[in-house]
Coordinates of C-alpha atoms and ligand atoms in Angstrom, one line a residue:
M1 CA 0.1 -0.1 0.0
N2 CA 1.8 3.4 -0.8
H3 CA 1.4 6.0 1.8
P4 CA 1.3 9.4 1.1
A5 CA 4.4 11.4 1.4
P6 CA 4.5 12.6 5.3
E7 CA 3.5 16.6 4.7
S8 CA 6.4 19.1 6.0
P9 CA 5.0 21.8 8.0
A10 CA 3.8 24.9 6.2
P11 CA 6.6 27.8 6.5
E12 CA 6.1 30.4 9.1
P13 CA 5.3 33.3 8.3
P14 CA 7.3 35.8 7.9
A15 CA 5.6 38.9 10.7
D16 CA 5.2 35.4 12.6
A17 CA 8.8 34.9 12.5
V18 CA 10.7 38.6 13.7
A19 CA 7.7 38.7 16.3
R20 CA 8.8 35.6 17.5
L21 CA 12.7 36.5 17.2
R22 CA 11.5 40.1 18.8
G23 CA 10.0 37.9 22.0
T24 CA 13.4 36.4 22.4
Y25 CA 15.6 39.3 21.8
R26 CA 13.5 40.9 24.6
T27 CA 14.2 38.7 27.4
G28 CA 18.1 39.5 26.6
R29 CA 19.1 35.5 25.9
T30 CA 20.8 36.5 22.9
R31 CA 22.9 39.4 25.0
P32 CA 25.4 37.0 26.9
V33 CA 28.6 36.6 25.3
G34 CA 29.2 32.6 26.4
W35 CA 25.5 32.8 23.8
R36 CA 27.4 33.9 21.3
T37 CA 30.3 32.0 21.2
G38 CA 28.0 28.7 21.6
Q39 CA 26.1 30.2 18.6
L40 CA 29.8 30.6 17.2
R41 CA 30.7 26.9 18.0
R42 CA 27.2 25.4 16.6
L43 CA 27.6 27.2 13.5
R44 CA 31.2 26.2 13.2
A45 CA 29.6 22.4 14.1
L46 CA 27.2 22.7 11.4
L47 CA 30.1 23.3 8.4
T48 CA 32.0 20.6 10.0
E49 CA 29.4 18.3 9.9
G50 CA 27.2 19.2 7.3
G51 CA 30.2 20.6 5.1
P52 CA 29.3 17.8 2.0
D53 CA 25.7 18.1 2.2
L54 CA 26.5 21.8 1.5
A55 CA 29.0 21.3 -0.8
A56 CA 26.9 18.6 -2.8
A57 CA 24.5 21.6 -2.9
L58 CA 27.0 24.1 -4.7
R59 CA 27.3 21.2 -7.1
A60 CA 24.2 21.3 -7.7
D61 CA 23.8 24.9 -8.5
L62 CA 26.7 26.3 -9.4
G63 CA 28.9 22.9 -10.3
K64 CA 31.0 24.0 -7.9
S65 CA 33.6 21.4 -7.4
S66 CA 34.1 20.3 -3.1
A67 CA 37.4 22.1 -3.1
E68 CA 36.6 25.1 -4.1
A69 CA 33.2 25.2 -2.1
H70 CA 35.5 24.0 1.2
R71 CA 38.2 26.8 -0.1
T72 CA 35.7 30.2 -1.1
E73 CA 32.5 29.2 1.2
I74 CA 32.8 26.9 3.9
D75 CA 36.2 27.3 5.1
F76 CA 36.2 30.6 4.5
T77 CA 33.6 30.5 6.9
V78 CA 35.0 28.6 9.5
R79 CA 37.8 30.8 9.4
E80 CA 35.6 34.1 9.6
I81 CA 34.3 32.1 12.7
D82 CA 37.6 31.4 14.3
H83 CA 39.2 34.7 14.1
T84 CA 35.7 36.4 15.6
L85 CA 35.9 33.5 18.8
E86 CA 39.9 34.4 19.3
R87 CA 39.1 38.4 19.2
L88 CA 35.8 38.7 20.2
D89 CA 36.2 39.6 23.9
G90 CA 38.5 42.0 23.5
W91 CA 36.4 43.7 20.4
L92 CA 33.7 44.0 22.8
R93 CA 35.8 46.0 25.6
P94 CA 34.5 48.9 26.7
E95 CA 36.5 52.2 24.9
P96 CA 37.0 54.6 27.7
A97 CA 37.0 58.4 26.9
P98 CA 38.6 61.5 28.0
V99 CA 36.1 63.3 30.4
P100 CA 36.5 67.1 29.8
E101 CA 37.4 69.1 33.3
H102 CA 33.6 70.8 33.9
L103 CA 32.6 67.2 34.5
G104 CA 34.9 66.5 37.9
A105 CA 38.1 64.7 38.6
D106 CA 35.5 61.8 39.5
A107 CA 33.4 61.5 36.2
R108 CA 34.4 58.8 33.8
A109 CA 32.7 58.2 29.9
W110 CA 33.5 55.3 27.9
T111 CA 31.5 53.8 24.9
Q112 CA 30.3 49.9 24.5
Y113 CA 28.9 48.4 22.1
D114 CA 25.2 47.4 21.9
P115 CA 23.5 44.5 20.3
L116 CA 20.5 46.2 17.7
G117 CA 18.1 43.8 18.1
V118 CA 16.3 41.4 15.3
V119 CA 18.4 41.9 12.0
L120 CA 17.8 40.6 8.8
V121 CA 20.2 39.3 6.5
I122 CA 19.6 38.9 2.4
A123 CA 22.2 36.7 0.3
P124 CA 22.8 36.0 -2.9
W125 CA 23.5 33.0 -5.2
N126 CA 26.4 33.5 -6.4
Y127 CA 28.5 32.3 -3.0
P128 CA 25.3 31.4 -0.8
V129 CA 27.1 30.0 1.7
Q130 CA 29.5 32.5 2.7
L131 CA 27.2 35.6 2.4
L132 CA 24.3 33.9 4.3
L133 CA 26.8 32.8 7.0
A134 CA 29.6 34.9 7.0
P135 CA 27.3 37.8 7.8
M136 CA 25.8 35.9 10.5
V137 CA 28.5 35.5 12.2
G138 CA 29.3 39.3 13.2
A139 CA 25.4 39.3 14.0
L140 CA 25.4 36.4 16.1
A141 CA 28.7 37.9 17.8
A142 CA 26.9 41.3 18.3
G143 CA 24.6 39.8 20.3
N144 CA 21.5 39.9 17.9
A145 CA 18.5 37.2 16.8
V146 CA 18.7 36.6 13.4
V147 CA 16.2 36.5 10.2
A148 CA 18.2 34.4 7.5
K149 CA 17.1 35.0 3.5
P150 CA 18.8 33.0 1.2
S151 CA 18.8 32.9 -2.5
E152 CA 16.3 30.9 -4.3
L153 CA 18.0 31.0 -7.3
A154 CA 20.5 29.1 -5.4
P155 CA 17.7 26.6 -4.2
A156 CA 19.3 23.2 -3.3
T157 CA 21.8 25.5 -1.2
S158 CA 19.0 27.6 0.0
A159 CA 17.3 24.0 1.1
A160 CA 20.7 23.0 2.3
L161 CA 20.9 25.5 4.5
A162 CA 17.2 26.1 6.4
R163 CA 17.3 22.3 7.0
L164 CA 20.3 22.4 8.6
L165 CA 20.4 25.5 10.3
P166 CA 18.0 24.7 13.0
G167 CA 19.4 21.8 13.8
Y168 CA 22.3 23.7 15.3
L169 CA 21.5 26.8 16.0
D170 CA 19.1 28.6 18.7
T171 CA 16.2 28.4 16.8
D172 CA 14.0 31.3 18.8
A173 CA 16.9 33.5 18.1
V174 CA 18.0 32.3 14.1
A175 CA 15.2 31.7 11.9
V176 CA 15.6 31.1 8.3
V177 CA 12.7 32.2 5.8
E178 CA 12.9 30.6 2.2
G179 CA 11.6 32.2 -1.0
G180 CA 11.7 34.7 -3.6
V181 CA 10.6 38.4 -4.3
P182 CA 6.5 37.6 -2.2
E183 CA 8.4 36.3 0.8
T184 CA 11.5 39.2 0.6
T185 CA 8.7 41.6 -0.1
A186 CA 7.0 40.3 3.2
L187 CA 9.8 40.2 5.6
L188 CA 10.8 44.3 3.9
A189 CA 7.3 45.1 5.6
E190 CA 8.0 44.3 8.5
R191 CA 10.4 46.5 11.3
F192 CA 14.0 45.4 11.6
D193 CA 16.7 47.0 13.7
H194 CA 19.5 46.9 10.7
I195 CA 19.0 45.1 7.2
F196 CA 21.9 43.5 5.7
Y197 CA 21.4 43.2 2.1
T198 CA 23.9 41.0 -0.7
G199 CA 23.0 41.7 -4.2
N200 CA 22.4 43.7 -7.2
G201 CA 21.6 47.7 -7.1
T202 CA 18.0 47.3 -8.6
V203 CA 16.9 45.4 -5.2
G204 CA 19.5 47.2 -2.6
R205 CA 17.2 50.3 -3.7
I206 CA 14.1 48.3 -2.9
V207 CA 15.8 47.4 0.3
M208 CA 16.9 50.7 1.2
R209 CA 13.3 52.3 0.5
A210 CA 11.3 49.7 2.6
A211 CA 14.4 50.3 5.1
A212 CA 13.3 54.2 5.2
E213 CA 10.1 53.3 6.5
H214 CA 11.1 52.0 9.5
L215 CA 14.2 53.9 10.0
T216 CA 16.3 50.9 9.6
P217 CA 20.2 51.1 8.8
V218 CA 21.2 48.8 6.1
T219 CA 24.1 47.5 5.1
L220 CA 24.1 47.5 0.9
E221 CA 26.9 45.0 -0.5
L222 CA 27.0 45.0 -4.1
G223 CA 28.5 44.8 -7.0
G224 CA 29.7 46.7 -10.3
K225 CA 32.4 46.7 -12.9
S226 CA 35.8 46.3 -11.0
P227 CA 38.8 47.4 -13.2
A228 CA 42.3 46.0 -13.7
F229 CA 44.9 48.1 -14.7
V230 CA 48.1 46.0 -16.4
D231 CA 50.9 48.9 -16.8
R232 CA 53.6 47.5 -19.2
G233 CA 56.8 46.4 -18.2
T234 CA 55.2 43.6 -15.7
D235 CA 55.8 40.0 -15.4
L236 CA 52.9 38.8 -18.0
D237 CA 53.2 35.4 -17.0
V238 CA 52.5 36.3 -13.2
V239 CA 49.6 38.7 -13.7
A240 CA 47.7 36.8 -16.3
D241 CA 48.1 33.8 -14.0
R242 CA 46.3 35.6 -11.3
L243 CA 44.0 37.4 -12.9
V244 CA 43.2 34.0 -15.0
R245 CA 42.8 32.6 -11.3
G246 CA 40.8 35.5 -9.7
K247 CA 38.6 35.8 -13.1
F248 CA 36.9 32.7 -13.4
L249 CA 36.8 31.2 -10.2
N250 CA 32.8 30.5 -10.3
A251 CA 32.6 30.8 -13.5
G252 CA 33.2 34.8 -13.4
Q253 CA 30.2 35.2 -11.3
T254 CA 32.5 36.7 -8.2
C255 CA 31.2 40.4 -6.8
V256 CA 35.2 41.3 -7.0
A257 CA 35.9 39.7 -9.9
P258 CA 38.3 41.5 -12.0
D259 CA 35.7 42.6 -15.1
Y260 CA 37.7 44.1 -17.2
V261 CA 41.1 44.8 -17.9
L262 CA 43.1 48.1 -19.3
T263 CA 46.5 48.4 -20.6
D264 CA 48.5 50.2 -23.3
P265 CA 48.6 49.0 -26.7
G266 CA 52.1 48.0 -26.8
T267 CA 51.4 45.7 -23.8
A268 CA 48.0 43.9 -25.2
G269 CA 49.2 41.4 -27.3
A270 CA 51.8 39.9 -25.1
L271 CA 48.9 40.6 -22.6
E272 CA 46.4 38.5 -24.8
G273 CA 48.6 35.3 -25.1
A274 CA 49.3 35.2 -21.9
L275 CA 46.1 35.2 -20.8
A276 CA 45.4 32.4 -23.1
R277 CA 48.1 30.2 -21.7
A278 CA 46.9 30.9 -18.6
V279 CA 43.8 29.8 -19.3
E280 CA 45.4 26.5 -20.4
A281 CA 47.4 26.3 -17.7
L282 CA 44.5 25.9 -15.3
Y283 CA 41.8 24.4 -17.3
G284 CA 43.5 22.3 -19.7
T285 CA 42.6 22.6 -23.4
D286 CA 38.5 21.7 -22.7
P287 CA 37.9 23.7 -19.5
A288 CA 34.1 21.8 -20.4
A289 CA 35.8 18.6 -18.6
S290 CA 37.9 20.3 -15.7
P291 CA 36.4 19.9 -12.8
A292 CA 37.2 22.9 -11.4
Y293 CA 35.9 25.3 -14.0
G294 CA 32.0 26.0 -12.5
R295 CA 28.5 26.3 -14.7
I296 CA 26.2 29.6 -15.3
V297 CA 24.0 29.9 -12.5
N298 CA 20.9 29.5 -15.1
E299 CA 19.8 29.7 -18.5
R300 CA 18.8 33.6 -18.0
H301 CA 22.3 34.3 -17.1
Y302 CA 23.9 32.1 -20.0
D303 CA 21.7 34.0 -22.4
R304 CA 22.6 37.2 -20.7
L305 CA 26.5 36.3 -21.1
A306 CA 26.3 34.7 -24.6
G307 CA 25.0 37.9 -26.2
L308 CA 28.1 39.7 -24.6
L309 CA 30.6 37.2 -26.9
G310 CA 30.4 39.9 -29.7
S311 CA 31.7 42.8 -27.6
G312 CA 35.0 42.0 -29.1
R313 CA 37.9 39.6 -30.7
V314 CA 37.7 36.4 -29.1
V315 CA 41.3 35.3 -27.8
V316 CA 40.4 32.2 -26.7
G317 CA 36.9 30.6 -25.7
G318 CA 33.8 32.3 -26.6
V319 CA 32.4 28.9 -26.9
G320 CA 29.5 27.6 -24.7
D321 CA 26.3 24.7 -24.2
R322 CA 23.4 26.3 -22.7
S323 CA 21.8 22.8 -21.6
A324 CA 24.9 22.3 -19.8
K325 CA 24.8 26.2 -18.7
Y326 CA 28.5 26.0 -19.7
L327 CA 30.4 28.6 -20.9
A328 CA 33.8 28.6 -22.1
P329 CA 36.3 31.1 -19.6
T330 CA 36.9 33.8 -23.1
V331 CA 39.2 36.7 -23.3
L332 CA 38.3 39.6 -25.5
A333 CA 40.3 41.4 -27.2
D334 CA 40.0 44.8 -29.7
V335 CA 37.0 45.6 -26.7
D336 CA 35.7 49.8 -27.8
P337 CA 34.6 51.2 -24.1
A338 CA 30.6 51.4 -26.5
A339 CA 30.9 48.1 -26.5
P340 CA 28.0 46.1 -24.7
V341 CA 30.0 44.4 -22.7
M342 CA 31.7 47.3 -21.2
Q343 CA 27.5 48.4 -20.1
E344 CA 27.1 46.5 -17.5
E345 CA 28.8 44.4 -14.9
I346 CA 29.9 40.6 -16.5
F347 CA 29.2 39.0 -13.7
G348 CA 30.7 35.6 -15.9
P349 CA 33.4 34.5 -17.5
I350 CA 34.4 37.0 -20.1
L351 CA 37.6 39.4 -19.8
P352 CA 37.3 42.1 -22.1
I353 CA 40.7 43.7 -22.7
V354 CA 40.4 47.7 -23.4
T355 CA 43.4 50.0 -24.0
V356 CA 44.3 53.0 -22.6
A357 CA 47.4 55.3 -23.3
G358 CA 48.8 54.6 -19.7
P359 CA 48.1 55.3 -16.1
D360 CA 47.1 58.5 -16.3
E361 CA 44.2 57.3 -18.6
A362 CA 43.6 54.5 -17.0
V363 CA 43.1 56.8 -13.3
G364 CA 40.5 59.5 -15.5
F365 CA 39.1 56.1 -17.0
V366 CA 37.8 54.5 -13.5
N367 CA 36.7 57.8 -12.3
E368 CA 34.3 58.4 -15.4
R369 CA 32.7 55.6 -14.0
D370 CA 30.7 54.4 -10.9
K371 CA 32.7 53.7 -8.2
P372 CA 33.6 49.8 -8.7
L373 CA 33.4 47.6 -5.5
A374 CA 37.4 46.6 -6.0
L375 CA 40.0 48.0 -8.3
Y376 CA 43.0 46.1 -9.0
V377 CA 47.0 47.5 -9.9
F378 CA 49.2 45.3 -12.4
T379 CA 52.5 47.7 -12.0
D380 CA 56.4 47.2 -10.6
S381 CA 56.0 51.1 -10.1
A382 CA 55.3 52.4 -6.7
E383 CA 54.5 55.3 -8.1
V384 CA 51.7 54.5 -10.0
R385 CA 50.1 52.7 -6.8
E386 CA 50.2 55.3 -4.7
R387 CA 48.4 57.3 -7.6
F388 CA 45.5 54.7 -8.2
A389 CA 45.7 54.6 -4.6
A390 CA 45.0 58.6 -3.7
E391 CA 43.5 59.2 -7.0
T392 CA 40.1 56.9 -7.4
S393 CA 38.1 55.8 -4.7
S394 CA 37.2 52.0 -5.0
G395 CA 35.5 49.6 -2.2
G396 CA 38.6 48.0 -1.9
L397 CA 42.3 48.3 -3.4
G398 CA 44.7 45.3 -4.5
H399 CA 47.8 45.5 -5.9
G400 CA 48.9 42.8 -8.2
L401 CA 46.5 40.1 -6.3
P402 CA 42.9 40.3 -7.3
L403 CA 40.2 38.8 -4.8
A404 CA 42.9 38.0 -1.7
H405 CA 41.7 41.2 -0.1
L406 CA 38.3 40.2 1.1
T407 CA 40.5 36.9 2.6
V408 CA 41.8 39.6 5.3
S409 CA 40.0 39.4 8.2
D410 CA 40.9 42.3 9.6
L411 CA 40.0 44.8 6.4
P412 CA 37.0 45.7 6.1
F413 CA 34.7 44.6 3.2
G414 CA 32.1 46.6 1.4
G415 CA 31.8 49.3 -1.2
V416 CA 31.3 52.7 -2.1
G417 CA 28.9 54.7 -4.1
E418 CA 27.0 52.2 -6.6
S419 CA 29.0 49.6 -4.7
G420 CA 27.4 49.8 -1.8
M421 CA 27.9 51.3 2.0
G422 CA 28.7 49.6 5.2
S423 CA 31.0 46.8 5.2
Y424 CA 32.1 43.7 7.3
H425 CA 34.3 40.9 8.2
G426 CA 36.2 40.1 11.6
R427 CA 36.0 43.3 14.1
W428 CA 33.9 45.6 11.2
S429 CA 31.1 43.4 12.0
I430 CA 30.8 43.7 15.3
E431 CA 30.6 47.9 14.4
T432 CA 28.3 47.0 11.6
F433 CA 25.7 44.6 13.7
S434 CA 26.3 47.4 17.6
H435 CA 25.6 50.2 18.6
R436 CA 28.6 52.3 20.3
K437 CA 26.4 53.2 23.4
A438 CA 28.0 56.8 25.4
V439 CA 27.7 56.5 28.5
L440 CA 28.8 58.8 31.7
E441 CA 28.5 58.4 35.0
K442 CA 29.2 60.8 37.7
P443 CA 29.2 59.4 41.4
L444 CA 26.1 61.4 43.1
G445 CA 28.1 61.7 47.0
Ligands
NAD501 P1 19.6 37.5 -6.2 O1 19.3 37.6 -7.3 O2 20.3 36.2 -5.4 O3 19.2 38.6 -5.4 C1 19.7 38.7 -4.3 C2 19.1 38.6 -2.7 O4 17.6 39.6 -3.2 C3 17.8 37.1 -3.1 O5 17.7 36.6 -1.7 C4 16.9 37.4 -3.9 O6 15.6 36.8 -3.1 C5 16.4 39.0 -3.0 N1 15.7 39.5 -4.7 C6 15.8 39.4 -5.2 N2 14.5 40.2 -5.7 C7 13.6 41.3 -5.4 C8 13.1 42.4 -4.7 N3 12.4 42.5 -6.0 N4 12.6 42.2 -3.6 C9 13.2 42.0 -2.6 N5 14.1 40.9 -2.3 C10 14.5 40.9 -3.8 O7 21.4 37.9 -6.5 P2 21.7 38.9 -7.2 O8 21.3 40.1 -6.8 O9 21.6 38.3 -8.8 O10 23.7 38.9 -7.2 C11 24.3 39.2 -8.1 C12 24.8 40.9 -7.2 O11 25.0 40.6 -6.1 C13 26.0 41.1 -8.3 O12 25.5 42.5 -8.5 C14 27.3 41.0 -7.3 O13 28.1 41.7 -8.0 C15 26.5 41.4 -6.2 N6 27.6 40.7 -4.8 C16 27.9 41.8 -4.5 C17 28.8 40.8 -3.6 C18 29.6 41.8 -2.0 O14 29.7 41.6 -1.4 N7 29.3 42.8 -2.1 C19 28.7 39.8 -3.0 C20 28.1 38.9 -3.8 C21 27.3 39.9 -4.9

């Protein structure tokens, strides 16, 4: 006899989840440092014990290899937890402030970090584990209750996180709400004490508008076109190897991936050859067969990317298979700044090369456009490095190595202008998810 499958319980309506977490927060349960570190240890256990499940989900959603899933998502988050556990007491220590004379010698003043309350974390699909859990590390370490909203565009990972998280974390203080636009819209109607959103600028504006209704502060981790400048006279094999590793990781679907390359006409030809060699060295002659190379998240993004392949002369790649969501690592040369590929963030495995006369023009090129999330400079000249540092504005600046700045836990990670506002990682997450309360104490006696 066939038994009907047991029905899974209906998902908790967003409003109920928020009210429930607020009730918990008001009891003070999330404040003690012991509760916070306990939650971080449980989250660490989830990543260790649930690692294989998460890696399998990441493979299903994005074709990520297990090695890449661990390096860029699972182990990355474990490191963030360990870094926080080691230093949290120090970060939370109240900071004394000098007291002016008119208040008397017996007055004391300090700042202390208060939790904010109930915070919402909305994650995108491209690093769906890291970008949900790393902000949660900071939110929990700062003593908040958390509503976590994974991306519906990475459905296997969303389901795995929704299944695993309640088994490890305090479910009275942490809720997972799965879903897409309707569910997120319902969540955004609620009052939160902070909203941490990672994704594109269009939705970033929707989030900020909804937050304004409740005067809720927001962190917006957005994207944009992150340029790379390659100076003449650099070792192009080293530069190409690093550019290729940074660009084609996760099939180019990385918010801080080098979006395009600026170089002078005398260097462009040699760089093209070096990039083609670097692609082959990393992924072989047929990247489709390389277990290290990922897939495009869905057909819609595949079609968008395929439409950009005509924006220049194909140096390497330029081919794909829609049914497999495979798009080869592609380098395009002779790209006009007015070409379609240069109009929006590429967010896929296409690397255009645009020529400029030299560093002067490159600085101007960057400054004429939206402030990027990251800017990469490859040069042996300290003077050129200083010029970019002093004369351009970007969320982060990487000299000689793309992506890696975000693995330095003591550096704030975030954008500026169109690439976002606010930052996190390490103690910067405590700054984001806490209120710095000013306290003055004057004895009555
Ligand atoms: P996405 O489509 O998964 O959207 C992100 C989140 O927004 C999801 O949880 C989704 O449910 C929600 N959402 C979508 N439409 C919504 C709506 N109308 N109202 C409310 N919520 C909505 O991801 P995406 O935006 O395609 O992500 C890619 C972008 O994110 C790129 O621009 C990339 O550069 C950027 N990004 C930035 C960072 C960073 O750390 N700064 C990291 C990763 C990605």
